[in-house]
Amino acid sequence: MSQTPDPQYARRRTGGWLMAVGVVALFVSTFTVPEAIHHLARVSVDEGTGLSGRAVVTIVVGAVTLLGGGALAIAGFSWRRSAGEGPSQEDRLLDEQFGDGPVRPYDPDEFRGPRRRDPGAGD
């Protein structure tokens, strides 16, 4: 009783994972970016001081997590949102039972009272 996977579901799931990884990377960047700024400020003030190994790693990790995390969060959100809302199990059962078409045909005059004219009609 295996069902074929819904491509919209897979797209929403992938977009959710991308967004989650992006948010975690942005969270990590809140710790690394201030320290990276501190290291860069210290090097710019003291001319004879060079960057230590920790400073280089912090600067690289801070830049990657900030830029990459933001890009992943935006891409994941867009990807997830573009998939649209998938049909629920109840919708699938109703379509199976009654078909895809509307139950009643649409009648624009149904809710007009007596003596109400169509605003688009030219008299």
Coordinates of N, CA, C and O in Angstrom, one line a residue:
M1 N 0.8 -1.2 0.0 CA 0.0 0.0 0.0 C 0.9 1.2 0.0 O 0.8 2.1 0.8
S2 N 1.8 1.3 -0.9 CA 2.7 2.5 -1.0 C 2.1 3.5 -1.9 O 1.6 3.2 -3.0
Q3 N 2.2 4.7 -1.5 CA 1.6 5.8 -2.3 C 2.8 6.6 -2.9 O 3.9 6.6 -2.3
T4 N 2.6 7.2 -4.1 CA 3.6 8.0 -4.7 C 3.8 9.3 -3.9 O 2.8 9.8 -3.5
P5 N 5.0 9.7 -3.6 CA 5.2 10.9 -2.8 C 4.7 12.1 -3.6 O 4.8 12.2 -4.8
D6 N 4.0 13.0 -2.9 CA 3.5 14.2 -3.4 C 4.7 15.2 -3.7 O 5.4 15.5 -2.7
P7 N 4.9 15.7 -4.9 CA 6.0 16.6 -5.1 C 5.9 17.9 -4.4 O 6.9 18.5 -3.9
Q8 N 4.7 18.4 -4.1 CA 4.5 19.6 -3.3 C 4.9 19.3 -1.9 O 5.5 20.2 -1.2
Y9 N 4.6 18.1 -1.3 CA 5.0 17.8 0.0 C 6.5 17.8 0.1 O 7.1 18.3 1.1
A10 N 7.2 17.1 -0.9 CA 8.6 17.1 -0.8 C 9.2 18.5 -0.9 O 10.2 18.7 -0.2
R11 N 8.7 19.3 -1.7 CA 9.2 20.7 -1.9 C 9.0 21.5 -0.6 O 9.9 22.2 -0.1
R12 N 7.8 21.3 0.1 CA 7.6 22.0 1.4 C 8.6 21.5 2.4 O 9.1 22.2 3.2
R13 N 8.8 20.2 2.4 CA 9.7 19.6 3.4 C 11.1 20.0 3.2 O 11.8 20.4 4.2
T14 N 11.6 20.1 2.0 CA 12.9 20.5 1.7 C 13.1 22.0 2.0 O 14.1 22.4 2.6
G15 N 12.1 22.8 1.7 CA 12.1 24.2 2.0 C 12.2 24.4 3.5 O 12.8 25.3 4.0
G16 N 11.5 23.6 4.3 CA 11.5 23.7 5.7 C 12.9 23.4 6.3 O 13.3 24.0 7.2
W17 N 13.5 22.3 5.7 CA 14.9 22.0 6.2 C 15.8 23.1 5.9 O 16.7 23.5 6.7
L18 N 15.7 23.7 4.7 CA 16.6 24.8 4.3 C 16.4 26.0 5.3 O 17.4 26.6 5.7
M19 N 15.2 26.3 5.6 CA 14.9 27.4 6.4 C 15.4 27.1 7.9 O 15.9 28.0 8.5
A20 N 15.2 25.9 8.3 CA 15.7 25.5 9.7 C 17.2 25.7 9.8 O 17.8 26.2 10.8
V21 N 17.9 25.2 8.8 CA 19.4 25.3 8.8 C 19.8 26.7 8.7 O 20.8 27.1 9.4
G22 N 19.1 27.5 7.9 CA 19.4 28.9 7.8 C 19.2 29.7 9.1 O 20.0 30.5 9.5
V23 N 18.1 29.3 9.9 CA 17.9 30.0 11.1 C 18.9 29.6 12.2 O 19.4 30.4 13.0
V24 N 19.3 28.3 12.2 CA 20.4 27.9 13.1 C 21.7 28.6 12.8 O 22.4 29.0 13.7
A25 N 22.0 28.7 11.5 CA 23.2 29.4 11.1 C 23.2 30.9 11.5 O 24.2 31.5 12.0
L26 N 22.0 31.5 11.4 CA 21.9 32.9 11.8 C 22.0 33.0 13.4 O 22.6 34.0 13.9
F27 N 21.6 32.0 14.1 CA 21.7 32.0 15.5 C 23.2 31.9 15.9 O 23.7 32.6 16.8
V28 N 23.9 31.0 15.2 CA 25.4 30.9 15.4 C 26.1 32.2 15.1 O 27.0 32.6 15.8
S29 N 25.6 32.9 14.1 CA 26.3 34.1 13.7 C 26.1 35.2 14.8 O 27.0 36.1 14.8
T30 N 25.1 35.1 15.6 CA 25.0 36.1 16.7 C 26.1 36.0 17.7 O 26.3 37.0 18.4
F31 N 26.8 34.9 17.7 CA 27.9 34.7 18.6 C 29.2 35.0 17.9 O 30.2 35.5 18.6
T32 N 29.3 34.7 16.7 CA 30.6 34.8 16.0 C 30.9 36.2 15.4 O 32.0 36.6 15.4
V33 N 29.8 36.8 14.9 CA 30.0 38.1 14.2 C 30.5 39.2 15.2 O 31.5 39.9 14.9
P34 N 30.0 39.3 16.4 CA 30.5 40.3 17.3 C 32.0 40.1 17.7 O 32.8 41.0 17.8
E35 N 32.3 38.8 17.9 CA 33.7 38.5 18.2 C 34.6 38.8 17.0 O 35.7 39.3 17.2
A36 N 34.1 38.5 15.8 CA 34.9 38.8 14.6 C 35.1 40.4 14.4 O 36.2 40.8 14.1
I37 N 34.1 41.1 14.7 CA 34.2 42.6 14.7 C 35.2 43.1 15.7 O 36.0 44.0 15.4
H38 N 35.2 42.4 16.9 CA 36.1 42.8 17.9 C 37.6 42.5 17.4 O 38.5 43.4 17.6
H39 N 37.8 41.4 16.9 CA 39.2 41.1 16.4 C 39.6 42.0 15.3 O 40.7 42.5 15.2
L40 N 38.7 42.3 14.4 CA 39.0 43.3 13.3 C 39.3 44.7 13.8 O 40.2 45.4 13.3
A41 N 38.5 45.1 14.8 CA 38.8 46.4 15.4 C 40.1 46.5 16.1 O 40.8 47.5 16.0
R42 N 40.5 45.4 16.8 CA 41.7 45.4 17.5 C 42.9 45.4 16.5 O 43.9 46.2 16.8
V43 N 42.8 44.7 15.4 CA 43.9 44.7 14.4 C 44.0 46.1 13.7 O 45.1 46.6 13.4
S44 N 42.9 46.7 13.5 CA 42.9 48.0 12.8 C 43.5 49.1 13.7 O 44.0 50.1 13.2
V45 N 43.3 49.0 15.0 CA 43.9 50.0 15.9 C 45.4 49.8 16.2 O 46.2 50.7 16.1
D46 N 45.8 48.6 16.4 CA 47.2 48.3 16.7 C 47.9 47.9 15.4 O 47.6 46.8 14.8
E47 N 48.8 48.7 14.9 CA 49.4 48.4 13.6 C 50.3 47.2 13.6 O 50.4 46.5 12.6
G48 N 51.0 47.0 14.7 CA 51.9 45.9 14.7 C 51.3 44.5 15.0 O 51.9 43.5 14.9
T49 N 50.0 44.5 15.4 CA 49.3 43.3 15.7 C 48.8 42.6 14.5 O 48.1 43.2 13.7
G50 N 49.0 41.3 14.4 CA 48.4 40.6 13.3 C 47.2 39.7 13.8 O 46.9 39.7 15.0
L51 N 46.5 39.1 12.9 CA 45.4 38.3 13.2 C 45.9 36.9 13.7 O 46.7 36.3 13.1
S52 N 45.3 36.5 14.8 CA 45.6 35.2 15.3 C 44.8 34.1 14.6 O 43.9 34.4 13.8
G53 N 45.1 32.9 14.9 CA 44.4 31.8 14.2 C 42.9 31.8 14.6 O 42.0 31.6 13.7
R54 N 42.7 32.1 15.9 CA 41.3 32.1 16.3 C 40.5 33.3 15.6 O 39.3 33.1 15.3
A55 N 41.2 34.4 15.5 CA 40.6 35.5 14.8 C 40.2 35.2 13.4 O 39.1 35.6 12.9
V56 N 41.1 34.6 12.7 CA 40.8 34.3 11.3 C 39.6 33.3 11.2 O 38.7 33.5 10.4
V57 N 39.6 32.3 12.0 CA 38.5 31.3 12.0 C 37.2 32.0 12.4 O 36.2 31.7 11.8
T58 N 37.2 32.9 13.4 CA 36.0 33.5 13.8 C 35.5 34.5 12.7 O 34.3 34.5 12.5
I59 N 36.4 35.1 12.0 CA 35.9 36.0 11.0 C 35.3 35.2 9.8 O 34.2 35.6 9.3
V60 N 35.9 34.2 9.4 CA 35.4 33.3 8.4 C 34.1 32.7 8.7 O 33.1 32.7 8.0
V61 N 34.0 32.1 9.9 CA 32.8 31.4 10.4 C 31.7 32.5 10.5 O 30.5 32.2 10.2
G62 N 32.0 33.6 11.1 CA 31.0 34.7 11.2 C 30.4 35.1 9.9 O 29.2 35.3 9.7
A63 N 31.3 35.3 8.9 CA 30.8 35.8 7.6 C 30.0 34.7 6.9 O 28.9 35.0 6.3
V64 N 30.5 33.5 7.0 CA 29.8 32.4 6.3 C 28.4 32.1 7.0 O 27.4 32.0 6.3
T65 N 28.3 32.1 8.3 CA 27.1 31.9 9.0 C 26.1 33.0 8.8 O 24.9 32.8 8.6
L66 N 26.6 34.2 8.8 CA 25.7 35.4 8.6 C 25.1 35.4 7.2 O 23.9 35.5 6.9
L67 N 26.0 35.4 6.2 CA 25.6 35.5 4.8 C 24.9 34.2 4.3 O 23.8 34.2 3.7
G68 N 25.5 33.0 4.6 CA 24.9 31.8 4.2 C 23.6 31.5 4.9 O 22.7 31.0 4.3
G69 N 23.6 31.7 6.2 CA 22.3 31.5 7.0 C 21.2 32.4 6.5 O 20.1 31.9 6.4
G70 N 21.5 33.6 6.2 CA 20.4 34.5 5.7 C 20.0 34.0 4.3 O 18.7 34.0 4.1
A71 N 20.9 33.7 3.5 CA 20.5 33.2 2.1 C 19.7 31.9 2.2 O 18.7 31.7 1.5
L72 N 20.1 31.0 3.1 CA 19.4 29.7 3.3 C 18.0 29.9 3.8 O 17.0 29.3 3.4
A73 N 17.9 30.8 4.8 CA 16.6 31.1 5.4 C 15.6 31.7 4.4 O 14.4 31.3 4.3
I74 N 16.1 32.7 3.6 CA 15.3 33.3 2.6 C 14.9 32.3 1.5 O 13.7 32.2 1.1
A75 N 15.9 31.5 1.0 CA 15.6 30.5 0.0 C 14.6 29.5 0.5 O 13.7 29.1 -0.3
G76 N 14.8 29.0 1.7 CA 13.9 28.0 2.2 C 12.5 28.5 2.4 O 11.6 27.8 2.1
F77 N 12.4 29.7 2.9 CA 11.0 30.3 3.0 C 10.4 30.4 1.7 O 9.2 30.1 1.5
S78 N 11.1 30.9 0.7 CA 10.5 31.1 -0.7 C 10.2 29.8 -1.3 O 9.1 29.7 -1.9
W79 N 11.1 28.8 -1.1 CA 10.8 27.5 -1.7 C 9.6 26.9 -1.1 O 8.8 26.3 -1.8
R80 N 9.5 27.0 0.2 CA 8.4 26.3 0.9 C 7.1 27.1 0.5 O 6.0 26.4 0.4
R81 N 7.1 28.4 0.4 CA 5.9 29.1 0.1 C 5.5 28.9 -1.3 O 4.3 29.0 -1.6
S82 N 6.4 28.8 -2.2 CA 6.0 28.6 -3.6 C 5.4 27.3 -3.9 O 4.7 27.1 -5.0
A83 N 5.5 26.3 -3.0 CA 4.9 25.0 -3.2 C 3.4 25.1 -3.0 O 2.7 24.2 -3.5
G84 N 2.9 26.1 -2.3 CA 1.5 26.2 -2.1 C 1.0 25.2 -1.0 O 1.8 24.3 -0.5
E85 N -0.2 25.3 -0.6 CA -0.8 24.5 0.4 C -1.3 23.2 -0.3 O -2.1 23.3 -1.2
G86 N -0.9 22.1 0.1 CA -1.3 20.8 -0.5 C -2.7 20.5 0.0 O -3.2 20.9 1.0
P87 N -3.4 19.6 -0.8 CA -4.7 19.2 -0.4 C -4.6 18.3 0.9 O -3.7 17.5 1.0
S88 N -5.6 18.5 1.7 CA -5.6 17.6 3.0 C -6.2 16.3 2.6 O -6.8 16.0 1.5
Q89 N -6.1 15.4 3.6 CA -6.7 14.0 3.4 C -8.2 14.1 3.2 O -8.8 13.4 2.4
E90 N -8.9 15.0 3.9 CA -10.3 15.2 3.7 C -10.6 15.7 2.3 O -11.6 15.2 1.7
D91 N -9.8 16.6 1.8 CA -10.1 17.1 0.4 C -9.9 16.0 -0.6 O -10.7 15.9 -1.5
R92 N -8.9 15.1 -0.4 CA -8.7 14.0 -1.3 C -9.9 13.0 -1.2 O -10.3 12.5 -2.3
L93 N -10.4 12.8 0.0 CA -11.5 11.9 0.1 C -12.8 12.4 -0.5 O -13.5 11.7 -1.2
L94 N -13.0 13.7 -0.4 CA -14.2 14.4 -1.0 C -14.1 14.4 -2.5 O -15.0 14.2 -3.2
D95 N -12.9 14.6 -3.0 CA -12.7 14.6 -4.5 C -12.9 13.2 -5.0 O -13.4 13.0 -6.1
E96 N -12.5 12.2 -4.2 CA -12.7 10.8 -4.7 C -14.1 10.5 -4.7 O -14.6 9.8 -5.5
Q97 N -14.9 11.0 -3.7 CA -16.3 10.6 -3.6 C -17.2 11.4 -4.6 O -18.1 10.9 -5.2
F98 N -16.9 12.7 -4.7 CA -17.8 13.6 -5.5 C -17.2 14.1 -6.8 O -17.8 14.7 -7.6
G99 N -15.9 14.0 -7.0 CA -15.2 14.5 -8.2 C -14.6 15.8 -7.9 O -14.8 16.4 -6.9
D100 N -14.0 16.4 -9.0 CA -13.3 17.6 -8.8 C -14.2 18.8 -9.1 O -13.9 19.9 -8.6
G101 N -15.3 18.7 -9.8 CA -16.1 19.8 -10.2 C -16.8 20.4 -9.0 O -17.0 19.8 -7.9
P102 N -17.4 21.6 -9.2 CA -18.2 22.2 -8.1 C -19.5 21.4 -7.9 O -20.0 20.8 -8.8
V103 N -19.9 21.4 -6.7 CA -21.2 20.7 -6.3 C -22.4 21.4 -7.0 O -23.3 20.8 -7.5
R104 N -22.4 22.8 -6.9 CA -23.4 23.6 -7.6 C -22.7 24.5 -8.5 O -21.7 25.1 -8.2
P105 N -23.3 24.8 -9.7 CA -22.7 25.8 -10.6 C -22.8 27.2 -10.0 O -23.8 27.5 -9.3
Y106 N -21.9 28.0 -10.3 CA -21.9 29.4 -9.8 C -22.9 30.2 -10.5 O -23.0 30.2 -11.7
D107 N -23.8 30.9 -9.7 CA -24.8 31.8 -10.3 C -24.6 33.2 -9.7 O -24.9 33.4 -8.5
P108 N -24.1 34.1 -10.5 CA -23.9 35.5 -9.9 C -25.2 36.2 -9.5 O -25.1 37.1 -8.7
D109 N -26.3 35.8 -10.1 CA -27.6 36.5 -9.7 C -28.2 35.9 -8.5 O -29.3 36.4 -8.0
E110 N -27.6 34.9 -7.9 CA -28.2 34.2 -6.8 C -28.5 35.1 -5.6 O -29.5 35.1 -4.9
F111 N -27.6 36.0 -5.3 CA -27.7 36.9 -4.1 C -28.2 38.3 -4.3 O -28.2 39.1 -3.5
R112 N -28.6 38.6 -5.6 CA -29.2 39.9 -5.9 C -30.6 39.8 -5.5 O -31.4 38.9 -5.8
G113 N -31.1 40.9 -4.8 CA -32.5 41.0 -4.5 C -33.3 41.5 -5.6 O -32.8 41.7 -6.7
P114 N -34.6 41.6 -5.4 CA -35.5 42.1 -6.5 C -35.1 43.5 -6.8 O -34.7 44.3 -5.9
R115 N -35.3 43.9 -8.0 CA -35.0 45.3 -8.5 C -33.6 45.7 -8.4 O -33.3 46.9 -8.4
R116 N -32.7 44.8 -8.2 CA -31.3 45.1 -8.2 C -30.7 44.8 -9.6 O -30.9 43.8 -10.2
R117 N -30.1 45.8 -10.2 CA -29.5 45.7 -11.5 C -28.1 45.3 -11.5 O -27.4 45.5 -10.5
D118 N -27.7 44.7 -12.5 CA -26.3 44.4 -12.7 C -25.5 45.7 -12.9 O -25.8 46.4 -13.8
P119 N -24.4 45.9 -12.0 CA -23.7 47.2 -12.2 C -23.0 47.3 -13.5 O -22.8 48.4 -14.0
G120 N -22.7 46.2 -14.2 CA -22.0 46.2 -15.5 C -22.9 46.3 -16.6 O -22.5 46.6 -17.8
A121 N -24.2 46.2 -16.4 CA -25.2 46.2 -17.5 C -25.4 47.7 -17.9 O -25.6 48.5 -17.1
G122 N -25.4 47.9 -19.2 CA -25.6 49.3 -19.7 C -27.1 49.4 -20.1 O -27.5 48.9 -21.1
D123 N -27.9 50.2 -19.4 CA -29.3 50.5 -19.7 C -29.4 51.9 -20.2 O -28.9 52.8 -19.7

